[in-house]
Coordinates of C-alpha atoms in Angstrom, one line a residue:
X1 CA 184.7 109.0 -6.0
X2 CA 181.8 110.1 -3.7
X3 CA 182.9 107.5 -1.2
X4 CA 186.5 108.8 -1.2
X5 CA 185.3 112.4 -0.9
X6 CA 182.9 111.4 2.0
X7 CA 185.7 109.5 3.7
X8 CA 188.1 112.5 3.4
X9 CA 185.4 114.9 4.8
X10 CA 184.8 112.5 7.8
X11 CA 188.5 112.3 8.4
X12 CA 188.9 116.1 8.3
X13 CA 186.0 116.6 10.6
X14 CA 187.3 114.0 13.1
X15 CA 190.8 115.7 13.0
X16 CA 189.3 119.1 13.6
X17 CA 187.2 117.8 16.5
X18 CA 190.2 116.2 18.1
X19 CA 192.3 119.3 17.6
X20 CA 189.6 121.5 19.2
X21 CA 189.3 119.2 22.2
X22 CA 193.0 119.1 22.6
X23 CA 193.3 122.9 22.6
X24 CA 190.4 123.2 25.2
X25 CA 192.4 121.7 28.0
X26 CA 196.0 121.2 27.0
X27 CA 197.4 120.9 30.6
X28 CA 197.2 117.7 32.6
X29 CA 196.4 117.7 36.3
X30 CA 199.6 117.3 38.2
X31 CA 201.4 118.5 41.3
X32 CA 204.7 118.5 43.1
X33 CA 205.8 118.9 46.7
X34 CA 209.1 119.2 48.5
X35 CA 209.8 117.4 51.7
X36 CA 212.8 117.9 53.9
X37 CA 213.9 114.6 55.3
X38 CA 217.5 115.1 56.7
X39 CA 219.9 118.1 57.0
X40 CA 220.9 118.3 53.4
X41 CA 218.3 116.1 51.8
X42 CA 215.2 117.3 50.0
X43 CA 212.6 114.8 48.6
X44 CA 210.6 115.8 45.5
X45 CA 207.1 114.3 45.4
X46 CA 205.4 114.3 41.9
X47 CA 202.0 113.0 40.8
X48 CA 200.2 113.4 37.4
X49 CA 197.1 111.9 35.8
X50 CA 199.2 111.0 32.6
X51 CA 202.5 109.3 31.9
X52 CA 205.2 111.6 30.4
X53 CA 208.9 112.3 30.4
X54 CA 209.6 114.6 33.4
X55 CA 212.5 117.0 33.5
X56 CA 213.8 118.1 36.9
X57 CA 216.2 121.0 37.3
X58 CA 217.8 122.6 40.4
X59 CA 218.7 126.2 39.8
X60 CA 220.8 128.4 42.1
X61 CA 220.3 132.1 43.0
X62 CA 222.3 133.2 39.9
X63 CA 219.8 131.4 37.7
X64 CA 222.4 128.7 36.8
X65 CA 221.3 125.1 36.5
X66 CA 223.3 123.1 39.0
X67 CA 221.6 119.7 38.4
X68 CA 219.4 118.3 35.6
X69 CA 217.8 114.9 35.0
X70 CA 215.0 113.4 33.0
X71 CA 212.7 110.7 34.4
X72 CA 211.2 108.7 31.5
X73 CA 207.5 107.8 31.2
X74 CA 206.4 108.6 34.7
X75 CA 203.1 109.6 36.3
X76 CA 204.5 109.9 39.8
X77 CA 207.6 109.5 41.9
X78 CA 209.4 110.4 45.1
X79 CA 213.1 111.3 44.5
X80 CA 215.7 112.4 47.0
X81 CA 218.1 115.3 46.1
X82 CA 221.2 115.8 48.3
X83 CA 222.3 119.5 48.6
X84 CA 225.5 118.7 50.7
X85 CA 227.9 119.6 47.9
X86 CA 226.1 122.8 47.1
X87 CA 226.8 126.3 48.5
X88 CA 224.4 127.7 51.0
X89 CA 221.6 129.8 49.6
X90 CA 218.3 129.9 47.7
X91 CA 217.5 127.3 45.1
X92 CA 214.6 126.7 42.8
X93 CA 213.5 123.1 42.0
X94 CA 211.8 123.2 38.6
X95 CA 209.7 120.3 37.2
X96 CA 208.5 120.1 33.6
X97 CA 206.3 117.3 32.4
X98 CA 205.8 118.6 28.8
X99 CA 202.3 119.8 29.6
X100 CA 203.0 122.3 32.4
X101 CA 205.9 123.2 34.7
X102 CA 206.0 123.8 38.4
X103 CA 208.6 125.4 40.7
X104 CA 209.3 125.4 44.4
X105 CA 211.9 127.6 46.2
X106 CA 214.0 126.2 49.0
X107 CA 216.5 127.7 51.3
X108 CA 219.6 125.6 52.1
X109 CA 222.2 126.2 54.8
X110 CA 224.9 123.7 55.9
X111 CA 223.7 121.5 58.6
X112 CA 220.2 123.0 58.7
X113 CA 217.4 123.3 56.2
X114 CA 214.6 125.8 57.1
X115 CA 211.0 124.7 57.1
X116 CA 209.2 124.2 53.8
X117 CA 205.5 123.9 53.0
X118 CA 203.5 123.0 49.9
X119 CA 199.9 122.6 49.0
X120 CA 199.0 120.0 46.4
X121 CA 195.6 119.8 44.7
X122 CA 194.6 116.1 44.9
X123 CA 191.5 116.4 42.6
X124 CA 187.8 116.2 43.6
X125 CA 188.2 119.5 45.5
X126 CA 190.8 118.0 48.0
X127 CA 194.1 119.6 48.9
X128 CA 197.1 118.3 50.9
X129 CA 199.2 120.7 52.9
X130 CA 202.6 119.4 53.9
X131 CA 205.0 121.1 56.3
X132 CA 208.5 119.9 56.5
X133 CA 211.3 120.9 58.8
X134 CA 214.2 119.6 60.7
X135 CA 213.0 120.3 64.3
X136 CA 209.9 120.3 66.5
X137 CA 207.8 123.4 65.8
X138 CA 204.3 124.8 66.5
X139 CA 202.7 126.6 63.6
X140 CA 199.4 128.3 62.9
X141 CA 197.4 127.5 59.8
X142 CA 194.6 129.7 58.4
X143 CA 192.7 128.8 55.2
X144 CA 190.6 131.6 53.7
X145 CA 188.4 131.9 50.5
X146 CA 189.0 134.5 47.8
X147 CA 186.4 136.7 49.5
X148 CA 188.4 136.6 52.8
X149 CA 186.1 134.1 54.7
X150 CA 188.1 132.0 57.1
X151 CA 187.2 128.3 56.6
X152 CA 189.9 126.8 58.8
X153 CA 192.1 128.2 61.6
X154 CA 194.1 126.2 64.1
X155 CA 197.5 125.7 65.7
X156 CA 199.4 122.6 64.7
X157 CA 202.5 120.9 66.0
X158 CA 205.1 119.1 63.8
X159 CA 208.0 117.0 64.8
X160 CA 209.9 117.4 61.5
X161 CA 207.3 116.6 58.8
X162 CA 203.5 116.6 58.8
X163 CA 200.7 116.6 56.3
X164 CA 197.0 117.5 56.4
X165 CA 194.2 116.8 53.9
X166 CA 191.5 119.5 53.3
X167 CA 188.2 118.8 51.6
X168 CA 186.3 122.1 51.6
X169 CA 183.3 120.6 49.6
X170 CA 180.9 123.4 50.6
X171 CA 183.2 126.2 49.4
X172 CA 184.5 127.0 46.0
X173 CA 188.2 128.0 45.5
X174 CA 190.6 129.6 45.1
X175 CA 191.9 129.3 48.7
X176 CA 194.7 131.0 50.6
X177 CA 196.8 128.9 53.0
X178 CA 198.7 131.0 55.5
X179 CA 201.3 129.0 57.5
X180 CA 203.2 130.8 60.3
X181 CA 205.8 129.0 62.5
X182 CA 206.9 129.9 66.0
X183 CA 210.6 130.1 64.8
X184 CA 209.8 132.8 62.2
X185 CA 208.8 130.6 59.2
X186 CA 206.0 132.2 57.2
X187 CA 204.4 131.3 53.9
X188 CA 201.3 132.1 51.9
X189 CA 200.1 129.7 49.2
X190 CA 197.1 130.4 46.9
X191 CA 195.5 127.4 45.3

């Protein structure tokens, strides 16, 4: 009887420890980015540290789901989504991996997709900035700390799509990425 009681106490303690650890950090590290590749084609880039079923929804400006799919047991993918049969306007691409959800807004107009940018945390303090567009464009990029210190500032040129890796080892986040294009595109991203 003592052995059974001891075994039950050990099992209960192990379960409580597992539950406590599970609740400390329930979210997995994951990220998504949107890349424009052709006039009406957006590509969704997703990466996670764990395998899970991933739900993707495209939602229009009236908050109606116009497309939904589930990708089974994935820890990363690159999927194209063709907007050519959709009306012009603002859309939200929503991704849910069961642990957390992410969204990205895109503007779609027939024959032309405006520029889009995304910052993805790669882990180990590294970040990837991607800027996608359908034409050649110069843009300025400024990266600042939460205290307003500028840690990077430069002008860049992209011929459609570009990406840049940042590794600000000497500075702790969060960081603000300010992207401003010569054709009027502007976006601020805090990571």
